[in-house]
mmCIF file of C-alpha atoms in Angstrom:
data_model
loop_
_atom_site.group_PDB
_atom_site.id
_atom_site.type_symbol
_atom_site.label_atom_id
_atom_site.label_comp_id
_atom_site.label_asym_id
_atom_site.label_seq_id
_atom_site.Cartn_x
_atom_site.Cartn_y
_atom_site.Cartn_z
ATOM 1 C CA MET A 1 109.095 39.310 116.780
ATOM 2 C CA LYS A 2 112.054 41.194 115.389
ATOM 3 C CA PHE A 3 113.894 40.157 112.250
ATOM 4 C CA THR A 4 117.043 38.990 114.065
ATOM 5 C CA LYS A 5 114.981 36.874 116.427
ATOM 6 C CA SER A 6 113.058 35.401 113.510
ATOM 7 C CA ILE A 7 116.340 34.330 111.909
ATOM 8 C CA PHE A 8 117.410 32.634 115.133
ATOM 9 C CA ILE A 9 114.092 30.807 115.458
ATOM 10 C CA SER A 10 114.154 29.717 111.793
ATOM 11 C CA ILE A 11 117.624 28.253 112.252
ATOM 12 C CA LEU A 12 116.514 26.565 115.456
ATOM 13 C CA VAL A 13 113.441 24.995 113.833
ATOM 14 C CA ALA A 14 115.520 23.769 110.887
ATOM 15 C CA SER A 15 118.046 22.228 113.263
ATOM 16 C CA ILE A 16 115.355 20.499 115.289
ATOM 17 C CA ALA A 17 113.760 19.182 112.105
ATOM 18 C CA GLN A 18 117.128 17.779 111.034
ATOM 19 C CA ILE A 19 117.627 16.111 114.425
ATOM 20 C CA THR A 20 114.158 14.567 114.216
ATOM 21 C CA SER A 21 114.820 13.349 110.664
ATOM 22 C CA ILE A 22 118.108 11.723 111.667
ATOM 23 C CA ASN A 23 116.499 9.940 114.605
ATOM 24 C CA ALA A 24 113.661 8.730 112.412
ATOM 25 C CA GLN A 25 116.130 7.193 109.963
ATOM 26 C CA THR A 26 118.342 5.503 112.544
ATOM 27 C CA LYS A 27 115.815 3.682 114.730
ATOM 28 C CA GLU A 28 112.199 2.730 114.964
ATOM 29 C CA LYS A 29 110.325 4.391 117.769
ATOM 30 C CA LYS A 30 106.910 5.268 119.006
ATOM 31 C CA VAL A 31 106.084 8.950 118.607
ATOM 32 C CA ASN A 32 103.672 10.669 120.995
ATOM 33 C CA HIS A 33 101.938 13.979 120.274
ATOM 34 C CA ASP A 34 100.174 16.280 122.718
ATOM 35 C CA PHE A 35 98.455 19.563 121.857
ATOM 36 C CA GLU A 36 96.768 21.999 124.252
ATOM 37 C CA LEU A 37 95.219 25.409 123.727
ATOM 38 C CA GLU A 38 94.325 28.080 126.286
ATOM 39 C CA VAL A 39 92.057 30.992 125.341
ATOM 40 C CA GLU A 40 91.812 33.758 127.940
ATOM 41 C CA GLY A 41 89.464 36.706 128.184
ATOM 42 C CA GLU A 42 90.811 39.400 130.511
ATOM 43 C CA TYR A 43 89.570 42.720 131.853
ATOM 44 C CA ARG A 44 91.714 45.177 133.827
ATOM 45 C CA TYR A 45 90.230 48.256 135.489
ATOM 46 C CA PHE A 46 92.344 51.112 136.907
ATOM 47 C CA TYR A 47 89.946 53.027 139.132
ATOM 48 C CA ASP A 48 92.044 56.143 139.858
ATOM 49 C CA GLU A 49 92.418 59.010 137.415
ATOM 50 C CA PRO A 50 95.567 58.502 135.312
ATOM 51 C CA GLN A 51 98.691 60.408 136.260
ATOM 52 C CA PHE A 52 99.914 60.894 132.685
ATOM 53 C CA GLN A 53 98.303 62.080 129.461
ATOM 54 C CA ASN A 54 96.605 59.590 127.101
ATOM 55 C CA GLN A 55 96.403 56.803 129.693
ATOM 56 C CA LYS A 56 93.181 54.773 129.752
ATOM 57 C CA SER A 57 91.321 53.100 132.615
ATOM 58 C CA HIS A 58 89.598 50.123 130.962
ATOM 59 C CA PHE A 59 91.614 47.354 129.300
ATOM 60 C CA PRO A 60 89.729 44.378 127.861
ATOM 61 C CA SER A 61 91.937 41.854 126.070
ATOM 62 C CA ILE A 62 92.127 38.346 124.625
ATOM 63 C CA ALA A 63 95.111 36.002 124.820
ATOM 64 C CA ILE A 64 95.848 32.593 123.350
ATOM 65 C CA THR A 65 98.483 30.108 124.503
ATOM 66 C CA PRO A 66 99.062 27.067 122.260
ATOM 67 C CA LYS A 67 101.212 24.208 123.562
ATOM 68 C CA TYR A 68 102.575 21.292 121.556
ATOM 69 C CA THR A 69 104.883 18.446 122.565
ATOM 70 C CA ILE A 70 106.215 15.566 120.503
ATOM 71 C CA ASP A 71 108.377 12.897 122.144
ATOM 72 C CA TRP A 72 110.016 9.693 120.964
ATOM 73 C CA ASN A 73 112.707 7.199 121.944
ATOM 74 C CA LYS A 74 110.652 6.157 124.995
ATOM 75 C CA GLY A 75 110.250 9.792 126.023
ATOM 76 C CA SER A 76 113.962 10.497 126.256
ATOM 77 C CA GLU A 77 113.817 12.927 123.323
ATOM 78 C CA SER A 78 111.218 15.601 122.709
ATOM 79 C CA ILE A 79 110.407 18.917 121.082
ATOM 80 C CA ASN A 80 108.384 21.310 123.224
ATOM 81 C CA PHE A 81 106.568 24.435 122.077
ATOM 82 C CA THR A 82 104.608 27.103 123.978
ATOM 83 C CA GLY A 83 103.419 30.224 122.176
ATOM 84 C CA PHE A 84 101.641 33.322 123.410
ATOM 85 C CA PHE A 85 99.728 36.161 121.781
ATOM 86 C CA ARG A 86 97.603 38.934 123.308
ATOM 87 C CA VAL A 87 95.415 41.667 121.772
ATOM 88 C CA ASP A 88 94.904 44.626 124.116
ATOM 89 C CA VAL A 89 93.789 48.281 124.140
ATOM 90 C CA ASP A 90 97.414 49.226 124.865
ATOM 91 C CA ASN A 91 99.272 48.682 121.585
ATOM 92 C CA LYS A 92 102.481 47.750 123.441
ATOM 93 C CA ARG A 93 100.566 45.056 125.312
ATOM 94 C CA THR A 94 99.371 43.654 122.010
ATOM 95 C CA HIS A 95 102.290 41.317 121.543
ATOM 96 C CA GLY A 96 103.351 37.789 120.756
ATOM 97 C CA ASP A 97 106.132 35.610 122.045
ATOM 98 C CA VAL A 98 107.610 32.147 121.675
ATOM 99 C CA ARG A 99 107.704 31.236 125.360
ATOM 100 C CA GLU A 100 109.332 27.885 124.653
ATOM 101 C CA LEU A 101 110.577 26.012 121.582
ATOM 102 C CA TYR A 102 113.340 23.599 122.443
ATOM 103 C CA TYR A 103 114.745 20.153 121.751
ATOM 104 C CA GLN A 104 115.345 18.014 124.840
ATOM 105 C CA LYS A 105 117.345 14.832 125.232
ATOM 106 C CA ALA A 106 117.745 12.987 128.529
ATOM 107 C CA LYS A 107 120.025 10.023 129.062
ATOM 108 C CA GLY A 108 121.139 8.586 132.351
ATOM 109 C CA LYS A 109 122.380 11.383 134.587
ATOM 110 C CA TRP A 110 122.487 14.139 131.955
ATOM 111 C CA GLU A 111 119.977 16.246 130.056
ATOM 112 C CA LEU A 112 120.432 18.609 127.101
ATOM 113 C CA ASN A 113 118.044 21.414 126.100
ATOM 114 C CA VAL A 114 118.549 23.537 122.973
ATOM 115 C CA GLY A 115 116.220 26.373 121.983
ATOM 116 C CA LEU A 116 113.986 28.970 123.624
ATOM 117 C CA LYS A 117 113.117 27.913 127.161
ATOM 118 C CA LYS A 118 111.986 29.190 130.557
ATOM 119 C CA VAL A 119 114.049 28.463 133.655
ATOM 120 C CA TYR A 120 113.060 29.431 137.202
ATOM 121 C CA TRP A 121 115.357 29.781 140.231
ATOM 122 C CA GLY A 122 114.450 30.850 143.754
ATOM 123 C CA VAL A 123 112.384 30.144 146.848
ATOM 124 C CA ALA A 124 111.043 33.505 148.083
ATOM 125 C CA GLU A 125 107.463 34.678 147.609
ATOM 126 C CA SER A 126 107.714 38.475 147.390
ATOM 127 C CA ASN A 127 110.830 38.955 145.247
ATOM 128 C CA HIS A 128 112.738 36.509 143.044
ATOM 129 C CA LEU A 129 116.269 37.847 143.334
ATOM 130 C CA VAL A 130 118.286 34.919 141.991
ATOM 131 C CA ASP A 131 115.961 34.305 139.012
ATOM 132 C CA ILE A 132 117.972 35.893 136.189
ATOM 133 C CA ILE A 133 117.990 33.630 133.121
ATOM 134 C CA ASN A 134 114.747 34.857 131.507
ATOM 135 C CA GLN A 135 113.709 38.418 130.731
ATOM 136 C CA THR A 136 110.550 39.680 132.461
ATOM 137 C CA ASP A 137 107.439 40.187 130.340
ATOM 138 C CA ALA A 138 106.710 43.502 132.065
ATOM 139 C CA VAL A 139 103.421 44.247 130.273
ATOM 140 C CA GLU A 140 101.933 40.918 131.396
ATOM 141 C CA SER A 141 102.549 41.075 135.140
ATOM 142 C CA PHE A 142 103.485 43.717 137.698
ATOM 143 C CA ASP A 143 105.217 41.214 139.991
ATOM 144 C CA GLY A 144 107.583 39.847 137.350
ATOM 145 C CA GLU A 145 106.080 36.350 137.324
ATOM 146 C CA LYS A 146 105.629 36.257 133.530
ATOM 147 C CA LYS A 147 108.771 35.659 131.476
ATOM 148 C CA LEU A 148 109.889 35.810 127.846
ATOM 149 C CA GLY A 149 111.445 32.763 126.197
ATOM 150 C CA GLN A 150 115.252 32.775 126.382
ATOM 151 C CA PRO A 151 117.440 31.292 123.615
ATOM 152 C CA MET A 152 119.836 28.878 125.302
ATOM 153 C CA VAL A 153 121.830 25.706 125.369
ATOM 154 C CA GLN A 154 121.346 24.097 128.784
ATOM 155 C CA TYR A 155 123.289 21.055 129.949
ATOM 156 C CA THR A 156 122.348 19.426 133.261
ATOM 157 C CA TYR A 157 124.306 16.722 135.055
ATOM 158 C CA THR A 158 122.751 15.148 138.159
ATOM 159 C CA THR A 159 124.476 13.039 140.787
ATOM 160 C CA ASP A 160 123.124 11.396 143.923
ATOM 161 C CA LYS A 161 126.056 12.460 146.074
ATOM 162 C CA TYR A 162 127.028 15.885 144.769
ATOM 163 C CA GLY A 163 123.742 17.343 143.526
ATOM 164 C CA SER A 164 122.830 18.848 140.139
ATOM 165 C CA PHE A 165 125.014 21.012 137.914
ATOM 166 C CA ASP A 166 123.420 23.297 135.285
ATOM 167 C CA PHE A 167 125.475 25.015 132.579
ATOM 168 C CA PHE A 168 123.931 27.682 130.337
ATOM 169 C CA TYR A 169 125.081 29.248 127.076
ATOM 170 C CA LEU A 170 122.856 32.227 126.260
ATOM 171 C CA PRO A 171 123.538 33.570 122.731
ATOM 172 C CA TYR A 172 120.930 36.342 122.602
ATOM 173 C CA HIS A 173 119.599 38.958 125.035
ATOM 174 C CA ARG A 174 115.930 39.909 124.957
ATOM 175 C CA LYS A 175 114.914 43.419 125.914
ATOM 176 C CA ARG A 176 112.249 44.138 128.509
ATOM 177 C CA ASN A 177 108.962 45.462 127.124
ATOM 178 C CA PHE A 178 107.102 48.497 128.488
ATOM 179 C CA SER A 179 103.559 49.851 128.401
ATOM 180 C CA GLY A 180 102.545 52.144 125.558
ATOM 181 C CA LYS A 181 100.967 55.579 125.465
ATOM 182 C CA LYS A 182 97.534 54.323 126.561
ATOM 183 C CA GLY A 183 98.904 51.857 129.066
ATOM 184 C CA ARG A 184 99.239 52.110 132.845
ATOM 185 C CA LEU A 185 102.177 51.197 135.084
ATOM 186 C CA ARG A 186 104.513 53.298 132.959
ATOM 187 C CA PHE A 187 106.858 56.280 133.228
ATOM 188 C CA PRO A 188 105.994 59.882 132.191
ATOM 189 C CA ILE A 189 107.863 59.309 128.932
ATOM 190 C CA VAL A 190 106.772 56.289 126.911
ATOM 191 C CA ILE A 191 109.774 53.966 126.674
ATOM 192 C CA ASP A 192 110.399 52.179 123.414
ATOM 193 C CA GLU A 193 112.395 49.044 124.127
ATOM 194 C CA ASP A 194 114.409 49.632 120.945
ATOM 195 C CA ASP A 195 115.719 52.917 122.371
ATOM 196 C CA LEU A 196 117.490 51.187 125.253
ATOM 197 C CA SER A 197 121.209 50.797 124.626
ATOM 198 C CA TYR A 198 123.822 48.328 125.848
ATOM 199 C CA GLU A 199 127.099 48.720 127.664
ATOM 200 C CA SER A 200 128.436 45.807 125.614
ATOM 201 C CA GLY A 201 129.537 46.570 122.058
ATOM 202 C CA ALA A 202 128.016 43.266 120.926
ATOM 203 C CA LYS A 203 124.638 44.547 122.151
ATOM 204 C CA GLU A 204 121.926 41.866 122.238
ATOM 205 C CA TRP A 205 124.174 39.306 120.544
ATOM 206 C CA ARG A 206 126.671 39.219 123.388
ATOM 207 C CA GLN A 207 127.306 35.594 124.387
ATOM 208 C CA ASP A 208 126.259 35.224 128.034
ATOM 209 C CA ILE A 209 126.963 32.295 130.342
ATOM 210 C CA ALA A 210 125.499 31.045 133.610
ATOM 211 C CA PHE A 211 125.955 28.198 136.067
ATOM 212 C CA ARG A 212 123.943 26.759 138.954
ATOM 213 C CA TRP A 213 124.624 24.036 141.480
ATOM 214 C CA SER A 214 121.762 22.699 143.598
ATOM 215 C CA HIS A 215 121.540 19.962 146.209
ATOM 216 C CA TYR A 216 119.663 18.953 149.327
ATOM 217 C CA PHE A 217 121.032 17.975 152.740
ATOM 218 C CA GLY A 218 118.289 16.594 154.931
ATOM 219 C CA ALA A 219 115.934 19.524 155.515
ATOM 220 C CA PHE A 220 118.123 21.923 153.499
ATOM 221 C CA ASP A 221 117.635 22.692 149.778
ATOM 222 C CA VAL A 222 120.521 24.830 148.552
ATOM 223 C CA GLY A 223 121.288 26.548 145.254
ATOM 224 C CA VAL A 224 124.391 28.531 144.242
ATOM 225 C CA SER A 225 124.443 30.343 140.905
ATOM 226 C CA HIS A 226 126.534 32.738 138.852
ATOM 227 C CA PHE A 227 125.623 34.771 135.769
ATOM 228 C CA TYR A 228 127.891 36.816 133.509
ATOM 229 C CA GLY A 229 126.504 38.907 130.649
ATOM 230 C CA ASN A 230 123.895 41.522 129.759
ATOM 231 C CA GLY A 231 121.746 42.315 132.775
ATOM 232 C CA ARG A 232 118.051 41.540 132.500
ATOM 233 C CA GLU A 233 117.156 44.716 134.400
ATOM 234 C CA PRO A 234 117.823 47.994 132.589
ATOM 235 C CA LEU A 235 119.636 50.585 134.672
ATOM 236 C CA PHE A 236 117.505 53.737 134.932
ATOM 237 C CA SER A 237 118.461 57.346 135.553
ATOM 238 C CA PHE A 238 116.274 60.459 135.597
ATOM 239 C CA ASP A 239 117.221 64.016 134.708
ATOM 240 C CA GLN A 240 115.771 67.232 136.189
ATOM 241 C CA PHE A 241 113.087 67.386 133.484
ATOM 242 C CA GLY A 242 111.706 63.920 134.206
ATOM 243 C CA ASN A 243 113.274 62.298 131.161
ATOM 244 C CA VAL A 244 114.238 58.650 131.526
ATOM 245 C CA ASN A 245 117.580 57.258 130.381
ATOM 246 C CA ALA A 246 118.200 53.527 130.503
ATOM 247 C CA PHE A 247 120.652 50.913 129.281
ATOM 248 C CA TYR A 248 121.515 47.275 129.932
ATOM 249 C CA PRO A 249 124.766 46.985 131.912
ATOM 250 C CA LEU A 250 127.260 44.149 131.669
ATOM 251 C CA ILE A 251 127.075 42.341 135.014
ATOM 252 C CA ASN A 252 128.449 39.551 137.161
ATOM 253 C CA GLN A 253 125.836 38.200 139.580
ATOM 254 C CA THR A 254 126.368 35.532 142.213
ATOM 255 C CA GLY A 255 123.280 34.182 143.940
ATOM 256 C CA ILE A 256 122.455 31.857 146.836
ATOM 257 C CA ASP A 257 119.016 30.430 147.619
ATOM 258 C CA ILE A 258 118.212 28.238 150.611
ATOM 259 C CA GLN A 259 114.991 26.616 151.784
ATOM 260 C CA ILE A 260 114.740 24.716 155.070
ATOM 261 C CA THR A 261 111.755 22.429 155.678
ATOM 262 C CA GLN A 262 111.026 21.968 159.378
ATOM 263 C CA GLU A 263 107.662 20.249 159.941
ATOM 264 C CA ALA A 264 105.066 22.959 159.134
ATOM 265 C CA PHE A 265 107.736 25.658 158.716
ATOM 266 C CA LEU A 266 109.453 26.694 155.482
ATOM 267 C CA TRP A 267 112.444 28.979 156.088
ATOM 268 C CA LYS A 268 113.455 30.863 152.925
ATOM 269 C CA PHE A 269 116.507 32.921 151.994
ATOM 270 C CA GLU A 270 117.797 34.467 148.757
ATOM 271 C CA THR A 271 120.698 36.828 148.255
ATOM 272 C CA ILE A 272 122.632 38.220 145.310
ATOM 273 C CA TYR A 273 125.777 40.254 144.879
ATOM 274 C CA ARG A 274 125.946 42.036 141.523
ATOM 275 C CA THR A 275 128.939 43.892 140.122
ATOM 276 C CA ALA A 276 129.038 46.257 137.139
ATOM 277 C CA LYS A 277 130.872 49.407 136.056
ATOM 278 C CA ALA A 278 127.836 51.487 136.948
ATOM 279 C CA GLN A 279 127.060 49.945 140.347
ATOM 280 C CA ASP A 280 127.894 47.139 142.767
ATOM 281 C CA PHE A 281 125.245 46.098 145.258
ATOM 282 C CA LEU A 282 123.962 43.455 147.629
ATOM 283 C CA ALA A 283 120.305 42.447 147.910
ATOM 284 C CA LEU A 284 118.526 39.816 149.976
ATOM 285 C CA VAL A 285 115.137 38.476 150.992
ATOM 286 C CA ALA A 286 114.634 36.292 154.066
ATOM 287 C CA GLY A 287 111.452 34.912 155.534
ATOM 288 C CA VAL A 288 109.328 32.096 156.838
ATOM 289 C CA GLU A 289 106.064 30.359 155.919
ATOM 290 C CA TYR A 290 104.026 28.349 158.410
ATOM 291 C CA THR A 291 101.105 26.209 157.251
ATOM 292 C CA PHE A 292 98.103 25.205 159.350
ATOM 293 C CA SER A 293 97.054 21.976 157.625
ATOM 294 C CA ASN A 294 93.593 20.418 157.236
ATOM 295 C CA ILE A 295 91.996 22.943 159.559
ATOM 296 C CA ASP A 296 88.371 21.989 158.934
ATOM 297 C CA GLY A 297 88.994 18.286 158.394
ATOM 298 C CA ASN A 298 88.252 18.713 154.669
ATOM 299 C CA GLY A 299 91.698 19.649 153.431
ATOM 300 C CA LEU A 300 91.738 23.415 154.122
ATOM 301 C CA ASP A 301 95.335 24.673 154.436
ATOM 302 C CA ILE A 302 96.201 28.192 155.571
ATOM 303 C CA GLY A 303 99.757 29.432 155.284
ATOM 304 C CA VAL A 304 101.115 32.543 156.971
ATOM 305 C CA LEU A 305 104.096 34.256 155.313
ATOM 306 C CA GLY A 306 106.539 36.903 156.420
ATOM 307 C CA GLU A 307 109.617 38.169 154.549
ATOM 308 C CA TYR A 308 112.136 40.988 154.864
ATOM 309 C CA LEU A 309 113.587 42.589 151.703
ATOM 310 C CA TYR A 310 116.755 44.629 151.408
ATOM 311 C CA ASP A 311 118.509 46.213 148.408
ATOM 312 C CA GLU A 312 121.534 48.519 148.560
ATOM 313 C CA ARG A 313 120.345 50.439 145.486
ATOM 314 C CA ASP A 314 117.742 52.159 147.666
ATOM 315 C CA GLU A 315 115.146 54.075 145.626
ATOM 316 C CA LEU A 316 116.802 53.111 142.312
ATOM 317 C CA ALA A 317 115.946 49.430 142.792
ATOM 318 C CA LEU A 318 113.717 48.516 139.856
ATOM 319 C CA SER A 319 111.590 46.351 142.145
ATOM 320 C CA ALA A 320 111.269 49.296 144.626
ATOM 321 C CA LEU A 321 111.938 46.767 147.412
ATOM 322 C CA GLN A 322 114.948 48.239 149.194
ATOM 323 C CA ASN A 323 113.997 48.115 152.910
ATOM 324 C CA ASP A 324 110.591 46.515 153.123
ATOM 325 C CA VAL A 325 108.618 43.840 154.885
ATOM 326 C CA PHE A 326 106.084 41.480 153.287
ATOM 327 C CA ILE A 327 103.225 39.888 155.233
ATOM 328 C CA GLY A 328 100.787 37.523 153.571
ATOM 329 C CA SER A 329 98.573 34.461 153.733
ATOM 330 C CA ARG A 330 98.093 31.579 151.315
ATOM 331 C CA VAL A 331 94.777 29.691 151.486
ATOM 332 C CA ALA A 332 94.401 26.378 149.650
ATOM 333 C CA PHE A 333 91.004 24.703 149.879
ATOM 334 C CA ASN A 334 92.325 21.512 148.232
ATOM 335 C CA ASP A 335 88.893 20.932 146.741
ATOM 336 C CA THR A 336 87.964 19.490 143.346
ATOM 337 C CA LYS A 337 87.904 23.028 141.920
ATOM 338 C CA ASP A 338 91.460 23.773 143.087
ATOM 339 C CA THR A 339 90.369 26.982 144.824
ATOM 340 C CA SER A 340 93.220 29.111 146.192
ATOM 341 C CA ILE A 341 93.775 32.638 147.515
ATOM 342 C CA LEU A 342 96.966 34.595 148.170
ATOM 343 C CA ILE A 343 96.694 37.870 150.077
ATOM 344 C CA GLY A 344 99.621 40.056 151.034
ATOM 345 C CA GLY A 345 101.058 43.475 151.592
ATOM 346 C CA ILE A 346 104.478 45.106 151.324
ATOM 347 C CA ALA A 347 105.334 48.047 153.586
ATOM 348 C CA ASP A 348 108.403 50.231 153.223
ATOM 349 C CA LEU A 349 110.212 50.603 156.562
ATOM 350 C CA THR A 350 111.873 53.863 155.483
ATOM 351 C CA ASN A 351 108.778 55.763 154.377
ATOM 352 C CA LYS A 352 105.000 55.165 154.290
ATOM 353 C CA SER A 353 104.765 53.464 150.890
ATOM 354 C CA LYS A 354 102.607 50.337 150.828
ATOM 355 C CA ILE A 355 101.470 47.857 148.179
ATOM 356 C CA PHE A 356 98.609 45.432 148.802
ATOM 357 C CA SER A 357 97.815 42.457 146.602
ATOM 358 C CA MET A 358 95.299 39.668 146.242
ATOM 359 C CA GLU A 359 95.257 36.737 143.818
ATOM 360 C CA ALA A 360 92.500 34.128 143.700
ATOM 361 C CA SER A 361 91.708 31.323 141.271
ATOM 362 C CA ARG A 362 89.111 28.563 140.872
ATOM 363 C CA ARG A 363 88.285 26.005 138.213
ATOM 364 C CA ILE A 364 84.816 26.045 136.691
ATOM 365 C CA GLY A 365 83.646 22.729 135.324
ATOM 366 C CA ASP A 366 86.223 20.550 133.612
ATOM 367 C CA SER A 367 87.811 23.060 131.255
ATOM 368 C CA TRP A 368 87.385 26.601 132.608
ATOM 369 C CA LYS A 369 89.333 28.639 135.154
ATOM 370 C CA ALA A 370 88.530 32.028 136.695
ATOM 371 C CA GLU A 371 91.130 34.354 138.245
ATOM 372 C CA LEU A 372 90.834 37.575 140.219
ATOM 373 C CA GLU A 373 93.755 39.880 140.991
ATOM 374 C CA ALA A 374 94.006 43.224 142.794
ATOM 375 C CA ARG A 375 96.979 45.565 143.265
ATOM 376 C CA LEU A 376 96.650 48.642 145.472
ATOM 377 C CA PHE A 377 99.303 51.350 145.750
ATOM 378 C CA GLU A 378 98.890 53.230 149.013
ATOM 379 C CA THR A 379 100.575 56.523 150.022
ATOM 380 C CA ILE A 380 103.533 56.040 147.687
ATOM 381 C CA ASP A 381 106.321 58.358 148.772
ATOM 382 C CA GLU A 382 107.791 60.808 146.249
ATOM 383 C CA SER A 383 111.282 59.565 147.103
ATOM 384 C CA GLU A 384 110.413 56.250 145.395
ATOM 385 C CA LEU A 385 111.837 57.254 142.001
ATOM 386 C CA ILE A 386 110.503 54.133 140.244
ATOM 387 C CA LEU A 387 107.346 53.333 142.187
ATOM 388 C CA SER A 388 106.066 56.941 142.378
ATOM 389 C CA ASN A 389 105.212 56.723 138.667
ATOM 390 C CA PHE A 390 102.645 54.026 139.492
ATOM 391 C CA ARG A 391 100.997 55.635 142.525
ATOM 392 C CA ASP A 392 97.678 56.156 140.668
ATOM 393 C CA ASP A 393 97.713 52.721 139.009
ATOM 394 C CA SER A 394 95.866 50.551 141.517
ATOM 395 C CA PHE A 395 93.860 48.030 139.517
ATOM 396 C CA LEU A 396 91.500 45.081 139.500
ATOM 397 C CA ARG A 397 91.984 42.252 137.017
ATOM 398 C CA PHE A 398 89.549 39.480 136.137
ATOM 399 C CA SER A 399 90.166 36.694 133.668
ATOM 400 C CA ILE A 400 88.445 33.539 132.556
ATOM 401 C CA THR A 401 90.314 30.867 130.619
ATOM 402 C CA LYS A 402 89.043 28.009 128.468
ATOM 403 C CA TYR A 403 91.269 24.935 128.092
ATOM 404 C CA PHE A 404 91.045 22.780 124.982
#
């Protein structure tokens, strides 16, 4: 953690301690404690020869995730902590993070959260367009599922008739991390996150704001959001020598997400319109999931997914999903071991680029879990300015986690 972030966290912890002390003095209450610890052993293997110098193929690592919650006042107030630390062959993937450390108070129709927290928005499977509050932990996952903790003040007001209203004050921007010299899934030039600049003169301390309204109408679940501040995605440009230049633009982003539940069908739609000095663009993902339930009479569910992805940035889209189609299948055995498999593929409709993926997990005994993941990059076109850097980075990942 950097010095400025450490200061913020120290102030936050002191504030939470003061809040807890005040509550302890003003009323008697039952205090509940809960502590959990996850220890993960992981091995990633990249079976193609590396494209860039110094890259390795074998990446064993160990990660720990401690979780602690204390609540009082009949559960209406709590402090929640989730940490993370990994040791890896790639020095940039050896990193730690406070995923969550926040004070929460809920009363009636409102809820207040203060601290570092993770917030998720969206309904689509292949690309989470509207999900913008948290920065992506890019060295942990290729698909952007893993997120860094975001300092915030979040106020939520929920009504039966008009839905839920979320207001966010985001006082600090966290930079995206990138693989190091030995790491895979990187650019020709190793990017140091500290070298990335900002369009805003306040840099990472620019005060960002966001809002989201969500509600349901029968079969419709609808969300409308707006974000104004430092973009979570750096804007990349490449010169004729292959050098990478990047900065975080100041953006306005409006998003809409809709999910329609119709018997065994789930219809999904996400779209964003983002404006900035450097670029304005529209992006969307639309699709459907159909689930065949209890096929064998023992709880086996098989879902079939299809989604279309569009992004006006074309080859400069950081996700590389600018005119693509995703086809996949989700298999849930619904057994005592919670066995599940997700298989899918993304094909570019403009060129021949394809990405295949597989994720499977299963519990072992009462306190172990095994996971298997595969990512295959197939015939990546040279016109894919972002994705072409990863064309030799197909990999297999296996992990086993112990829960305490």
